[in-house]
MMTF fields as JSON, N, C-alpha, C and O atoms, coordinates in Angstrom:
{
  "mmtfVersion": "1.0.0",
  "mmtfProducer": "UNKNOWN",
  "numBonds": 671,
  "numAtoms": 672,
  "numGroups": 168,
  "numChains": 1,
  "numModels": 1,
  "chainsPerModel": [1],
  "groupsPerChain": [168],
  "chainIdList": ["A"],
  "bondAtomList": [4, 2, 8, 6, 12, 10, 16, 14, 20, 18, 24, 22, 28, 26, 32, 30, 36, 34, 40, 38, 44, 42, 48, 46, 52, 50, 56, 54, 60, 58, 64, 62, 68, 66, 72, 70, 76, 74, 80, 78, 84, 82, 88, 86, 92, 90, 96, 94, 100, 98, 104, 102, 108, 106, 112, 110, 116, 114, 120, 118, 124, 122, 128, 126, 132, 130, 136, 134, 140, 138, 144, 142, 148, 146, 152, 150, 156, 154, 160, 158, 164, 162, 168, 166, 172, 170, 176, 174, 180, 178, 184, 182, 188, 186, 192, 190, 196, 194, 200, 198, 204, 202, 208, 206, 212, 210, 216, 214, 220, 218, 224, 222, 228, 226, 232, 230, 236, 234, 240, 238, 244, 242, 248, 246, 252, 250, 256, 254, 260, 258, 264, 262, 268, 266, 272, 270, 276, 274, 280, 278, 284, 282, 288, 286, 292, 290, 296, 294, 300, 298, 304, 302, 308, 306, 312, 310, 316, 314, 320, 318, 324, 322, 328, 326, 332, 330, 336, 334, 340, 338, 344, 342, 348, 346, 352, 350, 356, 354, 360, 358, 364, 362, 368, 366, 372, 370, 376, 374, 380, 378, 384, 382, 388, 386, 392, 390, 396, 394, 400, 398, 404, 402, 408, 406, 412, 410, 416, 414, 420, 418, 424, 422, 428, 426, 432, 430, 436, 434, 440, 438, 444, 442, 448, 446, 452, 450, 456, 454, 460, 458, 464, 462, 468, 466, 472, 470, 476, 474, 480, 478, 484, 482, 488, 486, 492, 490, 496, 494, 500, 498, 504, 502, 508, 506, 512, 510, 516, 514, 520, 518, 524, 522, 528, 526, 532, 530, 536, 534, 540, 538, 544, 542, 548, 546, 552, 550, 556, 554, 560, 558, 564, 562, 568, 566, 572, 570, 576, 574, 580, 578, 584, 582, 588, 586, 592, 590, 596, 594, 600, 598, 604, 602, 608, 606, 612, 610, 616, 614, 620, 618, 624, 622, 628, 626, 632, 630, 636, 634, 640, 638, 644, 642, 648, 646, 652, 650, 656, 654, 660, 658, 664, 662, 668, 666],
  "bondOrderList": [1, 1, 1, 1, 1, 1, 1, 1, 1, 1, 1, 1, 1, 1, 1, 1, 1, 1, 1, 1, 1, 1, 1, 1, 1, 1, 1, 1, 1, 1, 1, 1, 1, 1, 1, 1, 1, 1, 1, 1, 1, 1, 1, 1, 1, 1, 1, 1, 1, 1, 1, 1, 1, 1, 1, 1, 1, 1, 1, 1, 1, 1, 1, 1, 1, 1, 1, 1, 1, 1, 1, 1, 1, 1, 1, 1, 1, 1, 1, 1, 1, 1, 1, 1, 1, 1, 1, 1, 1, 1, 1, 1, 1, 1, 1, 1, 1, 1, 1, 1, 1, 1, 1, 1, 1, 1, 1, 1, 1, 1, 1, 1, 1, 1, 1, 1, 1, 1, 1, 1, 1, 1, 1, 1, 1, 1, 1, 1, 1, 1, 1, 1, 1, 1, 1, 1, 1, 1, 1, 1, 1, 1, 1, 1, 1, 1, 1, 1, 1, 1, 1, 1, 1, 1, 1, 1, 1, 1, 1, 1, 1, 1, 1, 1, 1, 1, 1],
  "groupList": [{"groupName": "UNK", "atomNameList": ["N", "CA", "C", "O"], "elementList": ["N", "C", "C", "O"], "formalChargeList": [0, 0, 0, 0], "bondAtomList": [1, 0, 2, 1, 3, 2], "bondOrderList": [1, 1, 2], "singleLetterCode": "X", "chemCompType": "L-PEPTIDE LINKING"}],
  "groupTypeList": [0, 0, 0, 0, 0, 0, 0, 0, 0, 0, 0, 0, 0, 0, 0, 0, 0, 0, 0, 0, 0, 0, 0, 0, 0, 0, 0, 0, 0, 0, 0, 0, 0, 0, 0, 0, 0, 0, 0, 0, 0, 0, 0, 0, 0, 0, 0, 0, 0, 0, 0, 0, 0, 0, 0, 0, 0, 0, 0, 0, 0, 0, 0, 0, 0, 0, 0, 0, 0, 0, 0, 0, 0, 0, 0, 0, 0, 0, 0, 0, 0, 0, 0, 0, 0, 0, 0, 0, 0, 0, 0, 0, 0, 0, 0, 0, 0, 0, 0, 0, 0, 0, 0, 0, 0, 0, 0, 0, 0, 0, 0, 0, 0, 0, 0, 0, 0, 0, 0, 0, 0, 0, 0, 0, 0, 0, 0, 0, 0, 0, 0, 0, 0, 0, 0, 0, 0, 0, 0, 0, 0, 0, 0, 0, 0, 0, 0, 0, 0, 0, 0, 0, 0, 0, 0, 0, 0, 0, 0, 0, 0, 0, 0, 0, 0, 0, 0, 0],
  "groupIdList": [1, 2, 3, 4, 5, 6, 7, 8, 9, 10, 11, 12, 13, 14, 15, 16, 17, 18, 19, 20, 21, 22, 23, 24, 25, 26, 27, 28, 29, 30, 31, 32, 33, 34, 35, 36, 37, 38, 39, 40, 41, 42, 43, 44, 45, 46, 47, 48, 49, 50, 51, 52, 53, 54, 55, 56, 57, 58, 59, 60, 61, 62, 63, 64, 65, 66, 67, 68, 69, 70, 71, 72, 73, 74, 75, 76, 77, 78, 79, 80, 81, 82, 83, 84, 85, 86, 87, 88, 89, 90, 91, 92, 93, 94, 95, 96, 97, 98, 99, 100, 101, 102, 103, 104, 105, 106, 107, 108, 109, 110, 111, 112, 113, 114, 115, 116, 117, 118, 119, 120, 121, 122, 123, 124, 125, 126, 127, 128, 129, 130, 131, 132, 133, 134, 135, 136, 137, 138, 139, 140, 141, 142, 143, 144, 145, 146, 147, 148, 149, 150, 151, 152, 153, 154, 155, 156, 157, 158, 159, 160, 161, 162, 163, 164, 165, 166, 167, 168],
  "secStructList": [7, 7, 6, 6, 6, 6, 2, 2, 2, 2, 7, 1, 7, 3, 3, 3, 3, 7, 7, 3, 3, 3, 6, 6, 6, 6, 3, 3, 3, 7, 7, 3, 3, 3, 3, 3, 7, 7, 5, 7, 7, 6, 6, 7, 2, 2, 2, 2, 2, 2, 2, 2, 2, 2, 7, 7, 7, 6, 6, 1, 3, 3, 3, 3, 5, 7, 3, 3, 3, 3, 7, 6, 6, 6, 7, 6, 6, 1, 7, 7, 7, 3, 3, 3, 3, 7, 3, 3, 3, 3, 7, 7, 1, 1, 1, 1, 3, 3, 3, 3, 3, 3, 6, 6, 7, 1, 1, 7, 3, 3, 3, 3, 5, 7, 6, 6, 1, 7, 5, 3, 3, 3, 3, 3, 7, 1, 1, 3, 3, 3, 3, 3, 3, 3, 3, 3, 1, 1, 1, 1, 7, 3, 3, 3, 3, 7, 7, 3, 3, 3, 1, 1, 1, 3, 3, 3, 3, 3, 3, 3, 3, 7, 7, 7, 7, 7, 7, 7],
  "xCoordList": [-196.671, -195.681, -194.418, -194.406, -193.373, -192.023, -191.489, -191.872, -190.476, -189.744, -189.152, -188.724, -188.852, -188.075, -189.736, -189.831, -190.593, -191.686, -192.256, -192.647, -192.397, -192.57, -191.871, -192.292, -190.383, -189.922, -189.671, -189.282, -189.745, -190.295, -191.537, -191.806, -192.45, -193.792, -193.419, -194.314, -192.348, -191.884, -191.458, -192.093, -190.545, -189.525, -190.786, -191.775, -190.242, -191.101, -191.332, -191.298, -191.678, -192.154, -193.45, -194.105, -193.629, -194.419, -194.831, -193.939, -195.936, -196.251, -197.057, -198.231, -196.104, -195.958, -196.693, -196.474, -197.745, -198.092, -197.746, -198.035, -196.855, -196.382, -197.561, -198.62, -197.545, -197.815, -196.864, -196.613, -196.287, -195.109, -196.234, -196.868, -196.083, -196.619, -195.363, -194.957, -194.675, -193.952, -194.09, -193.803, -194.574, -195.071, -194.812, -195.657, -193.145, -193.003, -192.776, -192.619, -192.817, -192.777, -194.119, -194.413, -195.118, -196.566, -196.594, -197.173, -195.865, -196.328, -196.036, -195.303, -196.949, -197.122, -196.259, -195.898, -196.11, -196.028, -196.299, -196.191, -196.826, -197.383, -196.637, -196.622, -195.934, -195.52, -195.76, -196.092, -195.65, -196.153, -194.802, -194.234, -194.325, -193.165, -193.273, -194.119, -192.252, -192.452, -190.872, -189.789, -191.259, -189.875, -189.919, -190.927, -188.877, -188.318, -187.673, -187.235, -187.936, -187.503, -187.019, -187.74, -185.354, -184.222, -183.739, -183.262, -183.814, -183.251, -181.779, -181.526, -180.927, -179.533, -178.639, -178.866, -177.873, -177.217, -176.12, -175.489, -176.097, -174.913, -173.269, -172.635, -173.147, -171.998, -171.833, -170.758, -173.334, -173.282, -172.279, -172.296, -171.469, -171.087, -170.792, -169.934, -172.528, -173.023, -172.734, -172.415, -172.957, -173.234, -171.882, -171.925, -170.647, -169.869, -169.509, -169.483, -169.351, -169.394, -170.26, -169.818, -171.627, -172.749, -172.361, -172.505, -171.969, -171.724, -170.683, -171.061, -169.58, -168.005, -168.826, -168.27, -169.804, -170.046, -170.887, -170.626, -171.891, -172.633, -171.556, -171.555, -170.922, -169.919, -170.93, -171.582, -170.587, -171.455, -170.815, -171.006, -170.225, -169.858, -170.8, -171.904, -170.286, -170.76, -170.946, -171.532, -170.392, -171.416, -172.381, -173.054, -173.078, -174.187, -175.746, -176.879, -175.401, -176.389, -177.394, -177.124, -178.492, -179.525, -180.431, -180.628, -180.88, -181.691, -180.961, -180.47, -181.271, -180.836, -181.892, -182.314, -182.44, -182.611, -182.684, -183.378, -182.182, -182.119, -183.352, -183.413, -183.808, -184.71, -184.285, -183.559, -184.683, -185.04, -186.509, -187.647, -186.067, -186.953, -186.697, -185.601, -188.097, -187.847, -189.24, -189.842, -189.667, -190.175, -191.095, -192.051, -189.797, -190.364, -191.033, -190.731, -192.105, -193.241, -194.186, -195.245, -194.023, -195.242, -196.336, -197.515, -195.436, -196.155, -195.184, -194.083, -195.59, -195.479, -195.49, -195.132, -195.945, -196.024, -195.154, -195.166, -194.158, -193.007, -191.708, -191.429, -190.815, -189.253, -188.743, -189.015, -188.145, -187.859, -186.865, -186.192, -187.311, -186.513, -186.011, -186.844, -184.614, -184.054, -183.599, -183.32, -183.495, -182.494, -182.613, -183.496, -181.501, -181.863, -181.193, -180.291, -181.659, -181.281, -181.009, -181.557, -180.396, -180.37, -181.012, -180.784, -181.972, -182.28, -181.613, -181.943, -180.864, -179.97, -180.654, -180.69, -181.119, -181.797, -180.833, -180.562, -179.994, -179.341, -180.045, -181.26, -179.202, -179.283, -180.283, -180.216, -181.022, -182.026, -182.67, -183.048, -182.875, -183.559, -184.803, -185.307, -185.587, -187.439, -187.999, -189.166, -187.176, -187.897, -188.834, -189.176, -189.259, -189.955, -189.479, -190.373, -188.097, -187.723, -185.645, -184.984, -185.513, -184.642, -183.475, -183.828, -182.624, -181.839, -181.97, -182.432, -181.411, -181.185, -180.902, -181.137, -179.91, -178.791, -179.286, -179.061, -179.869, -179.979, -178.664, -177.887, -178.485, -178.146, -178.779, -179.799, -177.397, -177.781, -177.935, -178.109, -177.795, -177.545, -176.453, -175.932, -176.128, -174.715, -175.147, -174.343, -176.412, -176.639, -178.241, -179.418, -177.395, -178.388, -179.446, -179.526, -180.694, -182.098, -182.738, -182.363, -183.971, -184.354, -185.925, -186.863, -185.897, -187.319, -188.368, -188.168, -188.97, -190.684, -191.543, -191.971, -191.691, -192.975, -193.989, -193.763, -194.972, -196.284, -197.325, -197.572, -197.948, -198.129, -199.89, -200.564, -199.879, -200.414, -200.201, -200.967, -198.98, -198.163, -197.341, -196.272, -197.692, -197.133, -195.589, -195.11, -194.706, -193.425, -193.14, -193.382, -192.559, -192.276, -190.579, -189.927, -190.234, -188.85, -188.244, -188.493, -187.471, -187.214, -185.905, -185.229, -185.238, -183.365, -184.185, -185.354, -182.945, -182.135, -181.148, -179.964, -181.309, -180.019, -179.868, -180.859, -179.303, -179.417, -178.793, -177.716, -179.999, -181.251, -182.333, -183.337, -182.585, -183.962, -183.901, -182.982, -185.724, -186.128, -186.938, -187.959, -186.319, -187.358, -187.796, -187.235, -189.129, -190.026, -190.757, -191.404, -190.905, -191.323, -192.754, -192.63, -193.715, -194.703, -195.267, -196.17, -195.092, -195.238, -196.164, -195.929, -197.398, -198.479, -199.152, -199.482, -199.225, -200.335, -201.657, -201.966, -202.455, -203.971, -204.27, -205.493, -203.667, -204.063, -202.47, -201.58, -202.512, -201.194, -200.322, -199.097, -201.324, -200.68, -200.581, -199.86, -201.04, -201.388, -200.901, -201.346, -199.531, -199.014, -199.33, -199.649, -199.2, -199.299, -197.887, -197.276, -197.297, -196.533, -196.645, -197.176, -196.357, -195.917, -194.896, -194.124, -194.762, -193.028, -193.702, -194.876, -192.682, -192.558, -191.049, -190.108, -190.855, -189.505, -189.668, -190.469, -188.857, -189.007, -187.782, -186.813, -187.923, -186.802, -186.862, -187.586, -185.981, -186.459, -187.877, -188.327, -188.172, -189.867, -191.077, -192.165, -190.571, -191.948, -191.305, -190.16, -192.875, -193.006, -193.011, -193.841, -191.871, -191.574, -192.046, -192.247, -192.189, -192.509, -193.437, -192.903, -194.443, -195.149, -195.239, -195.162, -195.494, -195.683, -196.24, -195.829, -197.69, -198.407, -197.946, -197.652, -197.893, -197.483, -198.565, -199.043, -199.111, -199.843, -199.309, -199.092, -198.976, -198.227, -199.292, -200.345, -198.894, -199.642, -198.901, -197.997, -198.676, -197.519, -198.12, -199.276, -196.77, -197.279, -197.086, -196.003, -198.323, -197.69, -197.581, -196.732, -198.036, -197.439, -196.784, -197.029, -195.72, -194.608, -194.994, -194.197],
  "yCoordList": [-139.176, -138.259, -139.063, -140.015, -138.606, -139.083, -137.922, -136.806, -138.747, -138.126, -137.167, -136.815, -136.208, -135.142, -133.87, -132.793, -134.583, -133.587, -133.536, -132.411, -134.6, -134.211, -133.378, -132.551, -133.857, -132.857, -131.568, -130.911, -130.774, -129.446, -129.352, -128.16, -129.859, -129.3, -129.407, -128.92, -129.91, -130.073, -128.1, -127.19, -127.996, -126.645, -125.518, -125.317, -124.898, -123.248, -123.312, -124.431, -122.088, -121.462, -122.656, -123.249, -122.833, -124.005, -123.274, -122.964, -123.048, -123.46, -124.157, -124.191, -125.252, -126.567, -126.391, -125.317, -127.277, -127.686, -129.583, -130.66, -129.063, -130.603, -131.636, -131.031, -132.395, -133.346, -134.553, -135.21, -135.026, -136.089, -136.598, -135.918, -137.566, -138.549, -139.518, -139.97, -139.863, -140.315, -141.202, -141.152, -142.092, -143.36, -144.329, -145.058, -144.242, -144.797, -144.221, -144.882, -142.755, -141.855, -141.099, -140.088, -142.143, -141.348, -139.79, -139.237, -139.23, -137.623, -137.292, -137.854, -135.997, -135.673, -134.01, -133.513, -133.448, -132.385, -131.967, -132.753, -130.252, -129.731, -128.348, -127.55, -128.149, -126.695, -126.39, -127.312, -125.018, -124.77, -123.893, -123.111, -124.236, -123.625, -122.918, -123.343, -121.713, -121.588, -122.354, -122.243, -123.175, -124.203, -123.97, -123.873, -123.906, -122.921, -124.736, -125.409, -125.124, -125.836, -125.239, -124.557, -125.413, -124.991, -126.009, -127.023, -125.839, -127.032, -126.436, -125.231, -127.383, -127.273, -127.994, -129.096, -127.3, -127.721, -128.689, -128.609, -129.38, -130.876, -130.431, -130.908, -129.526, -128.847, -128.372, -128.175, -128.196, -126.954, -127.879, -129.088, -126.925, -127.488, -128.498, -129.375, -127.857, -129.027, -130.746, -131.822, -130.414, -132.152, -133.29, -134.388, -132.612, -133.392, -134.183, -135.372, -133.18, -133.634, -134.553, -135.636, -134.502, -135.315, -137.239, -138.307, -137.031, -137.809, -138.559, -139.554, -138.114, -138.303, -139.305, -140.329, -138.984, -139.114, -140.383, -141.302, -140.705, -141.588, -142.896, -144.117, -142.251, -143.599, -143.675, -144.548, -142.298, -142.002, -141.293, -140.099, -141.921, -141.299, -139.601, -139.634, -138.698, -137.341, -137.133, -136.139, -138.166, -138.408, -138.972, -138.932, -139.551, -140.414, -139.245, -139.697, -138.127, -137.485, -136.647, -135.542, -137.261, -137.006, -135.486, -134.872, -135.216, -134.067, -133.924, -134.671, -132.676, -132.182, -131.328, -130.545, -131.092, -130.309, -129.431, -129.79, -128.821, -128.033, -127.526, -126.296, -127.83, -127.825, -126.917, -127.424, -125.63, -124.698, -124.738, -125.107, -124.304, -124.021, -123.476, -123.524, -122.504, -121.596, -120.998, -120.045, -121.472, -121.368, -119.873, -119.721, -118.907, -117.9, -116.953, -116.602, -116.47, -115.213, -116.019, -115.575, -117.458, -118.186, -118.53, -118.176, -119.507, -119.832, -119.004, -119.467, -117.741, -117.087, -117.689, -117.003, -119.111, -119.504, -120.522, -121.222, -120.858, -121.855, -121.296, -120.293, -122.275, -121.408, -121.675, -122.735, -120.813, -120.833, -122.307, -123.064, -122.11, -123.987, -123.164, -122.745, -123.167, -123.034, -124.403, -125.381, -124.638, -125.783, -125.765, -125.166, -126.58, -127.166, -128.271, -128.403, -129.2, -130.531, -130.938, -130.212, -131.782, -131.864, -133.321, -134.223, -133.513, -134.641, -134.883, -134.254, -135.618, -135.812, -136.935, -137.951, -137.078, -138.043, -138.864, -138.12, -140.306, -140.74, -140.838, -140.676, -141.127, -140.874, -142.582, -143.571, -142.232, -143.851, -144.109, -143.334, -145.866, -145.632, -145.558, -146.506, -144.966, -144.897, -143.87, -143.554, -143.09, -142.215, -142.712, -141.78, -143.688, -143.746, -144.608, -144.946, -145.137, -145.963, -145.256, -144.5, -145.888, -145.424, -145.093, -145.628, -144.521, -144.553, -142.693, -141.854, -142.394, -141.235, -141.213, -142.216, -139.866, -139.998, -138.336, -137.256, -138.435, -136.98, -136.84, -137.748, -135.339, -135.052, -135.648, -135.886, -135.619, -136.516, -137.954, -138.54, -138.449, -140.117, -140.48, -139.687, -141.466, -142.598, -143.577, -144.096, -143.662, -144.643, -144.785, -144.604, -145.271, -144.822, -145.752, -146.897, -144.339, -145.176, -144.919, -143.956, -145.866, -146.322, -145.329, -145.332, -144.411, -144.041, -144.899, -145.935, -144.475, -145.486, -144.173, -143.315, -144.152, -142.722, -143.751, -144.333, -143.885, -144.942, -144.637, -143.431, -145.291, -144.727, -143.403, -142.595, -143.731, -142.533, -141.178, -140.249, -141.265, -139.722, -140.245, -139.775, -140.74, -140.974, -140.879, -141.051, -140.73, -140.828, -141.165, -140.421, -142.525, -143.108, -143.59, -144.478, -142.655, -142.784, -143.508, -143.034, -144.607, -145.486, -145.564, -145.153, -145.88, -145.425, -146.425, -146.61, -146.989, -148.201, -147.641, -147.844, -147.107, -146.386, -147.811, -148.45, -148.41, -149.568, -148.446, -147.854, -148.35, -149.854, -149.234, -149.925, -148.127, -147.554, -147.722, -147.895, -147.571, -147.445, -146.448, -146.25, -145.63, -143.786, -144.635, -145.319, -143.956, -144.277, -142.935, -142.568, -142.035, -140.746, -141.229, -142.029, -140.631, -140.463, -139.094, -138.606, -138.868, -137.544, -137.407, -138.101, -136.249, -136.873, -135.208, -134.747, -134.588, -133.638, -134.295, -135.372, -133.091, -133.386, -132.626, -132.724, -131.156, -130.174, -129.856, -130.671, -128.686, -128.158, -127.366, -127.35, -126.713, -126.364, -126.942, -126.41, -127.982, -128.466, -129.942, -130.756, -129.964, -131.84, -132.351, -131.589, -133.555, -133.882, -134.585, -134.711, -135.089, -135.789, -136.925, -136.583, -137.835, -138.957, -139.498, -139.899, -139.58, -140.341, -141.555, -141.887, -142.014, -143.489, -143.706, -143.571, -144.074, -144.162, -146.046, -146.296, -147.035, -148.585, -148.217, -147.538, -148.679, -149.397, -150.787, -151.07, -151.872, -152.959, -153.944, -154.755, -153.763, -153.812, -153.242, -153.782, -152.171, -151.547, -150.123, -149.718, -149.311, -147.854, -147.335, -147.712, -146.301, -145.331, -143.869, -142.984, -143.607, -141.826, -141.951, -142.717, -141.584, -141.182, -139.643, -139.104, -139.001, -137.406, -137.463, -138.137, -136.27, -135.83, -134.591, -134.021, -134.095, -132.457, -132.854, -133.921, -130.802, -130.292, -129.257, -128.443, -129.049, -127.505, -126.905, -127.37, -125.94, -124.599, -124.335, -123.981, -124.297, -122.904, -121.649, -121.258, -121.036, -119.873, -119.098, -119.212, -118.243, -118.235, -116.479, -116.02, -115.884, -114.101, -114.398, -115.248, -113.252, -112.706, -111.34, -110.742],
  "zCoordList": [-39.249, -38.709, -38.388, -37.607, -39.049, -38.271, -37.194, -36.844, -36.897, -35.772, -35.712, -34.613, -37.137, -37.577, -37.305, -36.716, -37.947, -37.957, -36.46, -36.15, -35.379, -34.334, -33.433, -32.625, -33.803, -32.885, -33.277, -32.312, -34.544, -35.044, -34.439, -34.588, -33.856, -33.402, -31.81, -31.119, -31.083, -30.052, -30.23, -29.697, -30.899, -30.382, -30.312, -31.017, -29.113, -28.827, -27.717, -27.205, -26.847, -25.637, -25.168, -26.025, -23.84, -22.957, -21.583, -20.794, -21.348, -19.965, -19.672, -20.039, -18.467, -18.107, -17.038, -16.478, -16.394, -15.284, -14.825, -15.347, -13.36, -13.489, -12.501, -12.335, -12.149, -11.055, -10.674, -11.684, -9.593, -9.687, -8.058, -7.251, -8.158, -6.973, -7.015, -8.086, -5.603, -5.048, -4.165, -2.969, -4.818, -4.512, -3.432, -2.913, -3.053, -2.017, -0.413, 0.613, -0.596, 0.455, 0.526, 1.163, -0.604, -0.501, -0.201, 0.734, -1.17, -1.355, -2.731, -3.544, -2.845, -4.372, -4.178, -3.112, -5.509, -5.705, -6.905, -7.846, -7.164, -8.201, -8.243, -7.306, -9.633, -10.324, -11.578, -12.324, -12.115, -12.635, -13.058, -12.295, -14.693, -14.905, -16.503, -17.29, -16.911, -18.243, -18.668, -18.093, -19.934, -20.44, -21.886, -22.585, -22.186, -23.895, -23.855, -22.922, -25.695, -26.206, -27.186, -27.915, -27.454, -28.776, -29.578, -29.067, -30.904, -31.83, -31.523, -31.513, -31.296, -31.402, -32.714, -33.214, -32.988, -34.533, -33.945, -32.891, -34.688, -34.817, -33.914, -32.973, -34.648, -34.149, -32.65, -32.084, -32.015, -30.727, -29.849, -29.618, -29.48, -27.676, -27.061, -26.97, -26.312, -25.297, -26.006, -25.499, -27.02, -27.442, -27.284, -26.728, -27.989, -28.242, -26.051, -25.731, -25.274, -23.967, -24.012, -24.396, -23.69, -23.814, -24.536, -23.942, -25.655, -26.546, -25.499, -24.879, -25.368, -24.478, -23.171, -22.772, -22.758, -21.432, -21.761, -20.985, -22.764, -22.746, -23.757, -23.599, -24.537, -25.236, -26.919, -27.492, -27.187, -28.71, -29.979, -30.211, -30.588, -31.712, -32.245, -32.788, -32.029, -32.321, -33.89, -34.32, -34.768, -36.404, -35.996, -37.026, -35.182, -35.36, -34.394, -34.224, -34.045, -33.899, -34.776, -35.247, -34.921, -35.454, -35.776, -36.825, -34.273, -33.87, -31.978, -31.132, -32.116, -30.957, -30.126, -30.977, -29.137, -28.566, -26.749, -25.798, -26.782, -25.248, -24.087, -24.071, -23.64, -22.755, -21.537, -20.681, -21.407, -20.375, -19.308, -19.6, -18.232, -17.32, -16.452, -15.893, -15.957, -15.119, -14.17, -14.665, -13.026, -12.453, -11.45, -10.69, -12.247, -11.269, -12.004, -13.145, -11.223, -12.14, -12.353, -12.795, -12.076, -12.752, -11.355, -11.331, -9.927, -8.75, -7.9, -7.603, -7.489, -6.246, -4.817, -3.859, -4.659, -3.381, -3.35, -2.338, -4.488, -4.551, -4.838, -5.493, -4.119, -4.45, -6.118, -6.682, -6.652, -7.839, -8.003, -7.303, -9.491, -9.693, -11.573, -12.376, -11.765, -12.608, -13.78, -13.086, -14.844, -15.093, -16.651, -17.264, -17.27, -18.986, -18.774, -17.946, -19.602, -20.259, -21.853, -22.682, -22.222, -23.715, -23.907, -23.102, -25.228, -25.8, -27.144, -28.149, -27.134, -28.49, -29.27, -28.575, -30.276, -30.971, -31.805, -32.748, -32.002, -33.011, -34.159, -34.281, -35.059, -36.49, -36.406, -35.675, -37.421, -37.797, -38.842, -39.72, -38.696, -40.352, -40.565, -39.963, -41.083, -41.072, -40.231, -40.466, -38.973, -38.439, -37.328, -36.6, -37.042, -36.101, -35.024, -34.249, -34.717, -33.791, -33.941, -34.654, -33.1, -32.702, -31.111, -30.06, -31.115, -30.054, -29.628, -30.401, -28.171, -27.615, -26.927, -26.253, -26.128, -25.234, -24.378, -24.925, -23.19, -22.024, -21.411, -21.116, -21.229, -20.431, -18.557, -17.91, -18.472, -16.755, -16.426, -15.358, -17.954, -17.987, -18.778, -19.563, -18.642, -18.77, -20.128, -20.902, -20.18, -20.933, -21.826, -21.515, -23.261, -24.022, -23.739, -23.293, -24.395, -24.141, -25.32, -25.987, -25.835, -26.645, -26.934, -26.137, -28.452, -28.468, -29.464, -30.096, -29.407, -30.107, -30.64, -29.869, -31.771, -32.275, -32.925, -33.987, -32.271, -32.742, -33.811, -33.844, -34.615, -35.483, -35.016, -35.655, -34.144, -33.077, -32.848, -32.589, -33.002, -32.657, -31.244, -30.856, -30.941, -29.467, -29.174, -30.295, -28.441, -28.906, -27.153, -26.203, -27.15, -25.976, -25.748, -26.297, -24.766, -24.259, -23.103, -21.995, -23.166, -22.236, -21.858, -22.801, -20.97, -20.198, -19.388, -19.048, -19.247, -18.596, -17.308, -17.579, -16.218, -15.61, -14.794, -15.146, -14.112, -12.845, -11.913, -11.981, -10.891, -10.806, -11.418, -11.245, -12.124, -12.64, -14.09, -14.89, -14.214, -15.474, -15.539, -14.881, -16.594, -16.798, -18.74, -19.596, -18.488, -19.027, -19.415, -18.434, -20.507, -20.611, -21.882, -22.81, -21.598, -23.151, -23.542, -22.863, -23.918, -24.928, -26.382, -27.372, -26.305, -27.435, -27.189, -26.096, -28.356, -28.63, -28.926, -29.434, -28.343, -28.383, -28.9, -29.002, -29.742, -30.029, -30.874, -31.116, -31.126, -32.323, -31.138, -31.019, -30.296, -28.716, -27.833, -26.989, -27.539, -26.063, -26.474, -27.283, -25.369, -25.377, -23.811, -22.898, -23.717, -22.506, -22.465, -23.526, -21.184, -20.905, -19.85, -18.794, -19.922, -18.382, -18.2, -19.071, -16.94, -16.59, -15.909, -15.75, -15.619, -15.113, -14.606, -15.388, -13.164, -12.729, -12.039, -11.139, -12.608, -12.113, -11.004, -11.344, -9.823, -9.369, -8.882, -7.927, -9.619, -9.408, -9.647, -8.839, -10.38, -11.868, -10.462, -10.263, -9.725, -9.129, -9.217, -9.017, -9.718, -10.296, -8.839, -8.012, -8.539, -7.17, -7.855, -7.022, -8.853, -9.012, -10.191, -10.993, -10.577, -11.776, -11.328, -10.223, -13.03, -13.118, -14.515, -15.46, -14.444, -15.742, -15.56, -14.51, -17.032, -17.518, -18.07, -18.457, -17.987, -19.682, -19.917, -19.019, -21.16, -21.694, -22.336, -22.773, -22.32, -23.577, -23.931, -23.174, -25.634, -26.155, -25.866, -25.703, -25.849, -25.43, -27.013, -27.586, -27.708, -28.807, -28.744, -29.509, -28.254, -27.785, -26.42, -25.564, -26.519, -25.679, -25.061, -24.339]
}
């Protein structure tokens, strides 16, 4: 699998169950959200800002996509949590390594697709290091983990599991 075919099995309807443990204030939290993934075209918008902001030539974007979420209807006993983000993938050679630029960061970070499936995302912010892994176990069901360094010690880990949702 390259990186064009994973992230086509990335886009579509998700419900996400999160976990984040907060390691240095020793507390956890758990939600439970529905999150729409959109391929976005070269051209959209959002990107060329994005690009402006991280210091990226807007020819050199690859794959794009928009990340929704939305919390309410799903946990009744939590306050609603709204949001989207963009993952912009640069252009690369071979498909399985490579550069990428989020929304909400300054500076590009580096992906890895193993010959596993695995697809491991790393940002550099100072003083942190976000660290994401991402891997189906199923054609529906991915898992996720984060990893937040400040200063080479881990302050936040978080597991997701999604379901597509494949009826509306």
């Amino acid at each position: 699998m390259d990186i064009h075919a994973f992230i086509d099995q990335v886009v579509g309807d998700w419900f996400s169950q999160k976990t984040v443990y907060d390691l240095a204030g020793a507390t956890n939290e758990s939600r439970k959200c529905n999150l729409t993934v959109i391929p976005l075209a070269h051209e959209d918008a959002a990107i060329a800002p994005l690009c402006q902001t991280c210091r990226v030539d807007p020819s050199q974007v690859g794959s794009a996509l928009k990340f929704q979420w939305d919390t309410d209807k799903v946990d009744p006993y939590q306050s609603r949590l709204q949001g989207e983000s963009l993952l912009v993938l640069l252009k690369s050679e071979g498909g399985h390594q490579g550069s990428f630029i989020r929304s909400g960061a300054t500076a590009v970070g580096q992906y890895d697709l193993d010959a596993d499936g695995v697809l491991t995302l790393t940002q550099i912010q100072d003083p942190l290091k976000l660290s994401d892994r991402l891997w189906f176990a199923a054609e529906n069901l991915r898992f996720r983990t984060g990893l937040v360094e400040r200063a080479g010690q881990i302050t936040h880990t978080s597991f997701y599991s999604e379901i597509r949702r494949l009826l509306k």
